[in-house]
Amino acid sequence: SFTISLRKVDNVTVMIKLKPRVSPGCLIRVKYAIRSELKIKPGENVTFAFTCSTPEKYFIMEIQKNIDCVSGLCPFGDVHLYPAGLPRLNRTFVWDVKASTKAGLELKFSAPWLRQIEPGETCPDSVRYNINSCIDTATVNIGTFCRNGSVSRIKLLGGVIMSLHLSWDSPLTSSGFSIANRASIKRLCIIESVLNGESSVTLMSPNYPLAFPEDELMTWQFVVPSNLRASVFFHNYSLSNCERKEERVEYYIPGSLSNPEVFKLSDSQPANIAGSFNLSLQGCDQDAQNPGVLRLLFQVVVQHPQVNENVTHVVDLSKERNVTVTIHFEGWPSRLPLTSEPMCLICKDPRTCDRVLTLESGTTYKISFLCKDLSRLRITAEKGISCVDLRWCQRKIYSLVVPKAISQLPIRLHKFIWKILAPDLINVEITSPSLKLQQHVPEQRCNTSYSYGIVSATPETELNVGVFCPGGSIEKIQMRNNITVSLKTFGKGFLNESDHQDLKMSFVPHIKDECIFTVNPDPKAKVYLQTPNWPYGLPPYVSISWYVVIPSKQVARLGFSKDRMGISCETGRAYVNIKEEAPGAEETVRREDELLPQPRDMYHDFWVNVSNCKPVEGTQLTLQFWVTFADKSIDLGVILAVVAGTGVLVAIVLTVCCVKKKKKKSQSPAVGVYNMNVNTQVPRKQGLFAKGRKNNESHVYAVIDDAMVYGHLLKESNGSVTPEVDVYRPFDGPVGSLPPSPPPFFRKDIKGSSNTEEPSPLTDTDHDTYTFAHQKLGPSEDNGDTNEKNDGDTSVSLLENKEQDDSVE
């Protein structure tokens, strides 16, 4: 059993009652009576017991002390927990202090002081304070607090209701605060916060998240060592609808020439404040019909200044276009830093600092850092590139390089994103002329300080082309649609490698595939390539191609990492096509239901194309292939065959040369000239030609006798022989439907020649018409042949000579 004895002078009332929404599984026995609640008034002495062994599960207890500072003497000093010997129940101590509005009350808390929490938040040790201010009949909730914070004192205007909530097993034996009388503070309240060392405090306006009282004024006093710097950040606020005045915050900063400094709640608040300062919140006269809500949640961060506090860094973005640079803490924006973490601030000027700072192109900035460890900061930048005039776009090459203004900062670059917008029927080409790109695959991982993530996107679909790093074999990537290229860094090495970037971009004409890779490897390289969207598979009906250039004097070996595509098609077909860039090369085609080709040698540049169907649900097309290179080898049999063929060719050449030499000595060369004036035909031979004259090549020379084209060699002979060398003249006259008949056989002695060679008789099938000229062996002094006057042409038709001879006879 328990006995509670209350003195009347203490004005304390004890109330024991059931917890809300708990079934009465336990009751209170007072003498012979059983009840569910018990109230013990001042001056009473009551003994009672519970009907269960665990009353803390069913009952709560409230101990209220009324203090009248208006009509009587106030019991200032430490506040005690009275009475003693209470049962172990969840309990609330309430001190209701009534005071005049002409005076002020001060609640002073003993160490470790208090920390304000948001409504609904709990305290780790289950010790919670709630403070309400009472002005006339109005009650304002100053706030809810836990222990272990920075709030050391709260001054209030008028009365106060102070509550202390303890759990049934709390060992706390003292209230942890004292009450003192102060002069009127002429405002709702003053909350003092002591910030020793690097720390931060989060505070809220009274009644938060409900409305701050109309036209009220309150102040926060921050006590900060002079060697530290304080910065203020408004995290959540809203404004009421004012009829008169304007809602604002005012700063009183010792040493400032413009005290108080007035800011709107929407302004960037002061930062880098040296030492202590005050912050006041001023309300306005609100619209009675639609008052709105004025509320504020803010944070004050105190930290040591940077080692080189006055060092500024110039960020020149004046010549950049469509660039946004954000300097932020690590993990932004998905993760917010814990309040216990030291905060790094970025300052645009000595008093404008924030945890996140955004810089825009077209401007030059001078920034500084309020941060002990700059390695906790990161840079994320974005640049937009779009094509408006196609004629201008296709002539321009863009360098996808991080600007020097960003790479030279002492902050690690986290990511630089290029967003490339391509118009219809225009595609994007990414090249790396010198470094080339390596695709990041499990068998060939990137180990560089940075990589590129490339994504091709439309409003409906997104194709993750892959992750690439410098130092590979991919020379060019052509893609359709809009492209996003994201450079992501790993570690500090990028600062040293940033000077060697060579990625370039241009707009190119439309391509039929979704993506085309041009692979130009170094000799002896082993290249691994895989389809985009790995490992989730190509989207339906997407076609991807690779063009592989084989190095000089090398042979490539192509192989796939698995023997089948591994999909089933719901509609359409999936194909793998392989073809060498060589005349007459055969194309290798495999469907999704067939085995992929076995490793094979490729002797010419070749194409690999992968085209997807619409796969059955649960299957996706993911393919990986490899290419290796080796020096070309020549078979011994081939070498012997080449040597033998060369020997035979040399023998033939020697034989031909001997024959020609003999002919030069024994023959006057007869050089054939096509004569279009002869028209002798043999009609009875028409049936031998199935095609008409115009449709066959019977009038075209197939062979010209060797002796006919080497006539100029006769100039080397001794004597006065001047050979007449005739020239083949193309036939420009009309072509008949029938080939011409052969000319009659002629024999004419030629002076100065030791022998005369007769042409062999023509067969019936030789129906083309020819005329023959003979070689004149001496000067034509007594012959007035007009052919000699025609530019030195000394050829005379045999038919013409025959006619001339007949006329002389």
mmCIF file of C-alpha atoms in Angstrom, residues 724 729 776 780-797 800-801 804:
data_model
loop_
_atom_site.group_PDB
_atom_site.id
_atom_site.type_symbol
_atom_site.label_atom_id
_atom_site.label_comp_id
_atom_site.label_asym_id
_atom_site.label_seq_id
_atom_site.Cartn_x
_atom_site.Cartn_y
_atom_site.Cartn_z
ATOM 1 C CA GLU A 724 54.494 3.815 -139.936
ATOM 2 C CA ARG A 729 40.553 4.754 -133.588
ATOM 3 C CA LYS A 776 56.238 2.213 -146.204
ATOM 4 C CA SER A 780 57.603 9.051 -150.421
ATOM 5 C CA GLU A 781 59.279 11.570 -152.635
ATOM 6 C CA ASP A 782 57.534 10.560 -155.925
ATOM 7 C CA ASN A 783 54.146 9.674 -154.408
ATOM 8 C CA GLY A 784 51.657 12.412 -153.742
ATOM 9 C CA ASP A 785 49.713 10.494 -151.101
ATOM 10 C CA THR A 786 47.532 12.932 -149.300
ATOM 11 C CA ASN A 787 47.522 10.856 -146.093
ATOM 12 C CA GLU A 788 51.003 12.131 -145.260
ATOM 13 C CA LYS A 789 49.648 15.610 -144.883
ATOM 14 C CA ASN A 790 47.299 14.704 -142.130
ATOM 15 C CA ASP A 791 49.364 15.449 -139.048
ATOM 16 C CA GLY A 792 52.053 13.020 -140.047
ATOM 17 C CA ASP A 793 49.718 10.070 -140.318
ATOM 18 C CA THR A 794 51.404 7.701 -142.777
ATOM 19 C CA SER A 795 48.866 4.907 -142.714
ATOM 20 C CA VAL A 796 47.406 4.001 -146.110
ATOM 21 C CA SER A 797 44.504 1.676 -146.544
ATOM 22 C CA GLU A 800 43.036 2.565 -151.359
ATOM 23 C CA ASN A 801 46.444 1.353 -152.599
ATOM 24 C CA GLN A 804 45.433 3.494 -157.081
#
